[in-house]
Amino acid sequence: MPTDPAIPFNRSSIAGSEIEHIRDAVASGQIAGNQAYARRCQNFLKETLGVPEALMTTSCTHALEMAALLLGFEPGDEVILPTYTFVSTANAFVLRGARPIFCDIRPDTLNLDETRIESLITGRTRAIVPVHYAGVGCEMDAILEIARRHGIGVVEDNAHGLFGKYRGRPLGSFGQLSVQSFHETKNITCGEGGALLINDLSLFERAEIIREKGTDRARFFRGEVDKYTWVDIGSSYVMSDVLAAFLFGQLEAWQSIQQKRQTIWERYDNDLREWCAAHGVRQPSVPAHCEQAWHLYYLLMPDPPSQAALISHLKERGIGAVFHYRPLHLSPFALQWGNQAGQCPVAEDVSDRIVRLPLFYALSPGEQDRVIGAILEFDA
Ligand SMILES: *Cc1c(COP(=O)(O)O)cnc(C)c1O
């Protein structure tokens, strides 16, 4: 029996003029940071998301590190974040000596549970970092109100949520600072890359300096100072224009990328509905006031054994389905802060039951047929 080619969990592909733009960038002779394509990407983000400033960065992780620096995190300060997220959401602040305070998630959207935030706030809390899981907005009205009442910052980790909206307003436009990821697993990509969105303009000048190794190089190139020099702490967080050129090709094609992802997402949701109902499997829940970003499609299996069984059933058929996010509060590194099992029961339960399905721009209808067919054959 001939075996079908494997269907990976994710596969990168070209969506438009990425390669032409790279040739053009190289031909210009200027491929370091802060060049023409990076500026085009920044202008695109500013216009499309309605944010006042955007800076391209080497990764979302680095944009988070910049946010921790800009908000003045010091050893002993605390940051509140969902336990169910990627490790960088915590590490960026831990690098500054901060203590991560892990909050549980909502059972419906798997987002930061806004009703649990206030009880975690102390005199040392400096910021809340909501993560728009799967590209569905967190309850930003409640989160912004809590932050305002306690005089603390909000950094949106919008790695999943580019082009999503909450009550009609783009995700990424709510926090003082927001971060984007263009890692290959994200909707729009250049392999590795990110952006810092700056809604609080008082942070912009220092953001430019921190991103340019602690120098006022950006002001020098605008002709605002006659030489550039070391003025603050900083690092090397600027995206190369080779990557920005690739990324701009993806951003130009954003509508067709998002449309394709929506089609795939909706087909999973429709074609698996009956099977899910018959097998006690929960499908994603998207509140009516959230326009989601179609970042990922997941199934919540009835119990941990069925999670493992479905993943290996699909693997035997050459299909890459995966779980993710072991809750950060239970990771070996987080034990030093006295975290323990049972502290975030929803996240602990979800991480043992979630299965994510292949969802990427180049997934063909025939490949999706195979994924759906294989799931319908599975009897947990
Ligand atoms: C992918 C991701 C990041 C990190 O992005 P990089 O660009 O790889 O640094 C951070 N937070 C979340 C929620 C992510 O999914």
Coordinates of C-alpha atoms and ligand atoms in Angstrom, one line a residue:
M1 CA 0.0 0.0 0.0
P2 CA 1.5 3.4 -1.0
T3 CA 1.9 5.7 2.0
D4 CA 0.7 9.2 1.6
P5 CA 3.2 12.0 2.3
A6 CA 3.2 13.2 5.9
I7 CA 1.1 16.2 6.8
P8 CA 3.2 18.3 9.3
F9 CA 1.6 20.3 12.1
N10 CA 3.0 23.4 10.3
R11 CA 4.7 24.1 7.0
S12 CA 6.0 27.5 5.9
S13 CA 5.3 28.7 2.3
I14 CA 5.3 31.7 0.0
A15 CA 2.1 33.7 -0.1
G16 CA 3.1 36.6 -2.4
S17 CA 6.2 38.6 -3.3
E18 CA 8.5 37.6 -0.4
I19 CA 11.4 36.5 -2.7
E20 CA 11.2 39.5 -5.0
H21 CA 11.3 41.8 -2.0
I22 CA 14.4 40.0 -0.7
R23 CA 16.1 40.4 -4.1
D24 CA 15.2 44.1 -4.0
A25 CA 16.5 44.6 -0.5
V26 CA 19.8 42.9 -1.3
A27 CA 20.1 45.0 -4.5
S28 CA 19.6 48.2 -2.5
G29 CA 22.9 47.4 -0.7
Q30 CA 21.3 48.0 2.7
I31 CA 20.3 44.9 4.6
A32 CA 21.0 45.8 8.2
G33 CA 18.1 47.0 10.4
N34 CA 15.9 50.1 10.2
Q35 CA 15.9 50.1 6.3
A36 CA 13.2 50.5 3.7
Y37 CA 11.4 47.1 4.3
A38 CA 11.4 47.4 8.1
R39 CA 9.8 50.8 7.7
R40 CA 7.2 49.4 5.3
C41 CA 6.4 46.7 7.8
Q42 CA 6.1 49.3 10.7
N43 CA 3.9 51.5 8.6
F44 CA 1.7 48.6 7.7
L45 CA 1.3 47.6 11.4
K46 CA 0.6 51.2 12.4
E47 CA -2.1 51.7 9.8
T48 CA -3.7 48.3 10.0
L49 CA -3.9 48.1 13.8
G50 CA -4.3 51.8 14.4
V51 CA -1.3 52.0 16.8
P52 CA 0.8 55.1 17.0
E53 CA 4.3 53.5 16.8
A54 CA 5.7 50.1 15.9
L55 CA 9.3 48.8 15.9
M56 CA 10.4 45.6 14.2
T57 CA 12.4 43.3 16.4
T58 CA 14.4 40.1 16.1
S59 CA 11.6 38.1 17.9
C60 CA 8.5 38.4 20.0
T61 CA 10.7 37.2 22.9
H62 CA 13.0 40.2 22.4
A63 CA 10.0 42.6 22.1
L64 CA 8.8 41.3 25.5
E65 CA 12.3 41.8 26.9
M66 CA 12.1 45.4 25.7
A67 CA 8.7 45.8 27.3
A68 CA 10.1 44.6 30.7
L69 CA 13.0 47.2 30.3
L70 CA 10.7 50.0 29.3
L71 CA 8.3 49.4 32.2
G72 CA 11.3 49.6 34.6
F73 CA 11.0 46.2 36.1
E74 CA 13.4 45.7 39.0
P75 CA 14.3 42.7 41.1
G76 CA 11.4 41.7 43.4
D77 CA 8.7 43.3 41.1
E78 CA 5.8 41.1 40.1
V79 CA 4.1 40.4 36.8
I80 CA 0.8 38.7 36.4
L81 CA 0.5 36.4 33.4
P82 CA -1.5 33.3 32.4
T83 CA 0.2 30.0 33.4
Y84 CA -1.0 28.6 30.1
T85 CA 1.4 30.4 27.7
F86 CA 4.8 30.2 26.0
V87 CA 7.8 30.5 28.3
S88 CA 8.9 33.9 26.9
T89 CA 5.9 35.6 28.3
A90 CA 7.4 34.9 31.7
N91 CA 11.1 34.8 31.0
A92 CA 11.3 38.4 29.6
F93 CA 10.4 39.7 33.1
V94 CA 12.3 37.0 35.1
L95 CA 15.4 38.2 33.3
R96 CA 14.9 41.6 35.0
G97 CA 14.7 39.8 38.4
A98 CA 10.9 39.9 38.5
R99 CA 8.7 37.2 40.0
P100 CA 6.1 35.8 37.7
I101 CA 2.7 35.4 39.3
F102 CA 0.8 32.7 37.4
C103 CA -2.9 33.2 36.9
D104 CA -5.4 30.5 35.8
I105 CA -7.3 30.6 32.6
R106 CA -11.0 30.7 31.6
P107 CA -12.4 27.3 30.8
D108 CA -14.2 28.6 27.6
T109 CA -11.6 30.7 25.7
L110 CA -8.5 29.4 27.6
N111 CA -7.6 33.1 28.1
L112 CA -6.3 34.8 31.3
D113 CA -9.2 34.6 33.8
E114 CA -9.9 38.2 34.5
T115 CA -11.9 37.4 37.6
R116 CA -8.8 36.0 39.3
I117 CA -6.4 38.8 38.6
E118 CA -7.3 41.2 41.4
S119 CA -6.6 38.7 44.2
L120 CA -3.1 38.3 42.8
I121 CA -2.2 42.0 42.9
T122 CA 0.3 43.1 45.6
G123 CA 2.3 46.3 46.3
R124 CA 5.0 44.9 44.0
T125 CA 2.8 44.2 41.0
R126 CA 4.0 46.3 38.0
A127 CA 2.1 44.8 35.0
I128 CA -0.5 42.4 33.7
V129 CA 0.4 40.4 30.5
P130 CA -2.7 39.1 28.8
V131 CA -2.1 36.5 26.0
H132 CA -4.9 36.4 23.4
Y133 CA -4.9 32.6 23.2
A134 CA -5.5 31.2 19.7
G135 CA -6.1 34.7 18.5
V136 CA -9.3 35.2 20.6
G137 CA -9.3 38.5 22.6
C138 CA -9.0 38.4 26.4
E139 CA -11.6 40.4 28.3
M140 CA -9.8 43.7 27.8
D141 CA -12.4 46.0 29.3
A142 CA -12.1 44.2 32.7
I143 CA -8.3 43.9 32.5
L144 CA -7.8 47.6 31.6
E145 CA -10.1 48.6 34.4
I146 CA -8.2 46.5 37.0
A147 CA -4.9 47.9 35.7
R148 CA -6.2 51.5 35.9
R149 CA -7.6 51.1 39.4
H150 CA -4.2 49.7 40.7
G151 CA -2.0 52.0 38.6
I152 CA -0.2 49.1 36.9
G153 CA 0.9 48.5 33.2
V154 CA -0.6 46.2 30.6
V155 CA 1.5 44.5 28.0
E156 CA -0.5 42.5 25.4
D157 CA 1.2 39.3 24.2
N158 CA -0.4 39.3 20.8
A159 CA 1.7 36.6 19.3
H160 CA -1.5 34.7 18.3
G161 CA -3.8 37.6 17.8
L162 CA -2.6 39.6 14.8
F163 CA -5.7 40.9 12.9
G164 CA -8.1 39.7 15.7
K165 CA -10.4 42.2 17.3
Y166 CA -12.1 42.7 20.7
R167 CA -15.3 44.7 20.6
G168 CA -14.4 46.0 17.1
R169 CA -10.9 47.2 18.1
P170 CA -7.7 45.5 16.9
L171 CA -5.8 43.3 19.4
G172 CA -2.5 44.9 20.0
S173 CA -4.0 48.4 20.4
F174 CA -5.0 48.0 24.1
G175 CA -1.8 47.7 26.1
Q176 CA 0.7 50.5 26.8
L177 CA 2.9 48.1 24.9
S178 CA 2.0 45.0 22.8
V179 CA 4.2 42.4 21.1
Q180 CA 3.8 40.4 17.9
S181 CA 5.6 37.3 16.7
F182 CA 6.6 36.4 13.2
H183 CA 8.0 33.0 14.1
E184 CA 7.4 30.3 11.4
T185 CA 4.5 28.9 13.5
K186 CA 2.6 32.1 13.5
N187 CA 0.0 33.3 10.9
I188 CA 2.4 35.8 9.3
T189 CA 6.0 34.9 9.4
C190 CA 9.6 35.6 8.3
G191 CA 11.0 32.5 10.1
E192 CA 12.1 34.4 13.2
G193 CA 11.0 37.9 14.0
G194 CA 8.7 40.2 16.0
A195 CA 7.5 43.7 16.7
L196 CA 6.9 46.0 19.6
L197 CA 3.8 48.1 19.3
I198 CA 3.9 51.3 21.3
N199 CA 0.5 52.8 22.3
D200 CA 2.0 54.9 25.2
L201 CA 4.1 57.3 23.2
S202 CA 6.1 58.4 26.2
L203 CA 7.9 55.1 25.9
F204 CA 8.8 55.5 22.2
E205 CA 12.1 57.4 22.4
R206 CA 13.6 55.0 25.0
A207 CA 12.3 52.0 23.0
E208 CA 14.3 53.1 20.0
I209 CA 17.4 53.5 22.1
I210 CA 17.1 50.1 23.9
R211 CA 16.6 48.4 20.5
E212 CA 19.8 50.1 19.1
K213 CA 22.2 48.8 21.8
G214 CA 21.6 51.8 24.1
T215 CA 22.5 54.4 21.5
D216 CA 20.6 57.3 20.0
R217 CA 21.4 56.0 16.5
A218 CA 17.8 56.3 15.3
R219 CA 17.8 60.0 16.2
F220 CA 21.1 60.4 14.4
F221 CA 19.7 58.9 11.2
R222 CA 16.8 61.3 11.4
G223 CA 19.2 64.2 11.7
E224 CA 18.1 65.1 15.2
V225 CA 21.6 64.8 16.7
D226 CA 24.9 65.3 14.9
K227 CA 26.6 62.1 16.2
Y228 CA 25.3 59.0 17.9
T229 CA 26.5 57.8 21.3
W230 CA 25.8 55.5 24.2
V231 CA 22.9 57.0 26.3
D232 CA 21.2 54.1 28.1
I233 CA 21.2 50.3 28.6
G234 CA 20.1 48.3 25.5
S235 CA 20.8 45.4 23.3
S236 CA 20.6 44.3 19.6
Y237 CA 16.9 43.9 18.9
V238 CA 16.7 45.3 15.3
M239 CA 15.3 43.1 12.5
S240 CA 17.5 42.6 9.4
D241 CA 16.0 44.1 6.2
V242 CA 16.3 40.7 4.5
L243 CA 13.8 39.3 7.0
A244 CA 11.7 42.5 6.8
A245 CA 11.5 42.1 3.0
F246 CA 10.2 38.6 3.4
L247 CA 7.8 39.7 6.1
F248 CA 6.5 42.6 4.0
G249 CA 5.6 40.1 1.2
Q250 CA 3.5 38.2 3.8
L251 CA 1.9 41.3 5.2
E252 CA 0.9 42.4 1.7
A253 CA -0.9 39.0 1.3
W254 CA -2.4 39.2 4.8
Q255 CA -6.0 39.0 3.6
S256 CA -5.5 35.9 1.5
I257 CA -3.6 34.3 4.3
Q258 CA -6.3 35.0 6.9
Q259 CA -9.0 34.0 4.5
K260 CA -7.4 30.6 3.8
R261 CA -6.9 30.0 7.6
Q262 CA -10.5 31.0 8.2
T263 CA -11.7 28.5 5.6
I264 CA -9.6 25.7 7.1
W265 CA -10.7 26.6 10.6
E266 CA -14.4 26.6 9.8
R267 CA -14.2 23.4 7.9
Y268 CA -12.6 21.6 10.9
D269 CA -15.3 23.1 13.1
N270 CA -18.2 22.1 10.8
D271 CA -17.0 18.7 9.7
L272 CA -16.0 17.5 13.2
R273 CA -19.1 18.9 15.0
E274 CA -21.1 15.7 15.0
W275 CA -18.1 13.5 15.9
C276 CA -17.2 15.8 18.7
A277 CA -20.7 15.8 20.2
A278 CA -20.8 11.9 20.0
H279 CA -17.4 11.5 21.7
G280 CA -17.6 14.2 24.4
V281 CA -15.0 16.4 22.7
R282 CA -15.2 20.1 23.1
Q283 CA -14.6 22.5 20.1
P284 CA -13.1 26.0 20.5
S285 CA -15.4 28.7 21.9
V286 CA -15.3 32.2 20.5
P287 CA -17.4 34.9 22.2
A288 CA -19.7 37.0 19.9
H289 CA -17.8 40.2 20.7
C290 CA -14.4 38.7 19.6
E291 CA -13.3 38.5 15.9
Q292 CA -10.7 35.8 16.2
A293 CA -7.4 35.7 14.3
W294 CA -7.8 32.1 13.1
H295 CA -4.4 31.2 14.7
L296 CA -5.1 27.6 15.8
Y297 CA -7.7 24.9 15.8
Y298 CA -7.9 22.6 18.8
L299 CA -10.0 19.9 20.3
L300 CA -10.4 19.3 24.0
M301 CA -10.6 15.6 24.5
P302 CA -12.6 14.0 27.3
D303 CA -9.6 12.8 29.3
P304 CA -5.8 12.6 29.2
P305 CA -5.7 9.0 27.8
S306 CA -7.8 10.1 24.8
Q307 CA -5.4 13.0 24.2
A308 CA -2.4 10.7 23.9
A309 CA -4.4 8.2 21.9
L310 CA -5.7 10.7 19.3
I311 CA -2.2 12.1 18.8
S312 CA -0.7 8.7 18.2
H313 CA -3.6 7.6 16.0
L314 CA -2.9 10.6 13.8
K315 CA 0.9 10.1 14.0
E316 CA 0.5 6.5 12.7
R317 CA -1.3 8.1 9.7
G318 CA 1.5 10.6 9.1
I319 CA -0.4 13.6 10.6
G320 CA 1.3 16.0 12.9
A321 CA -1.1 16.9 15.7
V322 CA 0.3 18.2 19.0
F323 CA -0.5 19.3 22.5
H324 CA 1.2 22.3 24.1
Y325 CA 1.9 24.6 27.0
R326 CA 2.6 22.5 30.0
P327 CA 1.4 25.1 32.6
L328 CA 4.4 27.3 33.5
H329 CA 3.7 27.2 37.3
L330 CA 4.4 23.5 37.3
S331 CA 7.7 23.7 35.3
P332 CA 10.9 22.8 37.1
F333 CA 12.1 26.4 37.0
A334 CA 8.9 27.7 38.6
L335 CA 9.3 25.5 41.7
Q336 CA 11.7 28.1 43.1
W337 CA 8.7 30.4 43.7
G338 CA 6.7 27.8 45.6
N339 CA 4.2 27.0 42.9
Q340 CA 2.3 23.8 43.2
A341 CA -0.2 21.4 41.6
G342 CA -3.8 22.4 42.0
Q343 CA -3.0 26.1 41.9
C344 CA -4.4 26.7 38.4
P345 CA -6.8 23.8 38.0
V346 CA -8.3 24.9 34.6
A347 CA -4.9 25.2 32.9
E348 CA -3.7 21.9 34.4
D349 CA -6.8 20.1 33.1
V350 CA -6.7 21.7 29.6
S351 CA -3.1 21.0 29.0
D352 CA -3.7 17.3 29.6
R353 CA -6.6 17.2 27.1
I354 CA -5.8 19.6 24.3
V355 CA -5.0 18.4 20.7
R356 CA -4.1 21.0 18.1
L357 CA -4.6 20.1 14.4
P358 CA -2.5 21.1 11.3
L359 CA -3.5 24.6 10.3
F360 CA -1.3 26.5 7.8
Y361 CA -1.7 28.5 4.6
A362 CA -0.4 25.8 2.3
L363 CA -2.6 23.0 3.8
S364 CA -4.4 21.7 0.7
P365 CA -8.1 20.6 0.8
G366 CA -7.0 17.0 0.1
E367 CA -4.6 17.1 3.1
Q368 CA -7.4 18.5 5.3
D369 CA -9.7 15.7 4.0
R370 CA -7.1 13.2 5.3
V371 CA -6.9 14.9 8.7
I372 CA -10.7 15.0 9.1
G373 CA -11.1 11.4 7.8
A374 CA -8.5 10.1 10.2
I375 CA -10.2 11.8 13.2
L376 CA -13.7 10.5 12.2
E377 CA -12.2 7.0 12.2
F378 CA -11.0 7.5 15.8
D379 CA -13.1 6.0 18.5
A380 CA -12.0 7.0 21.9
Ligands
LIG1 C1 5.4 32.3 19.7 C2 5.1 33.0 21.0 C3 6.0 33.8 21.7 C4 7.4 34.0 21.2 O1 7.6 34.4 19.9 P1 9.1 34.4 19.3 O2 8.9 35.3 18.1 O3 9.4 33.0 18.9 O4 10.0 34.9 20.3 C5 5.6 34.5 22.8 N1 4.4 34.4 23.3 C6 3.5 33.6 22.7 C7 2.1 33.5 23.3 C8 3.8 32.8 21.6 O5 2.9 32.0 21.0

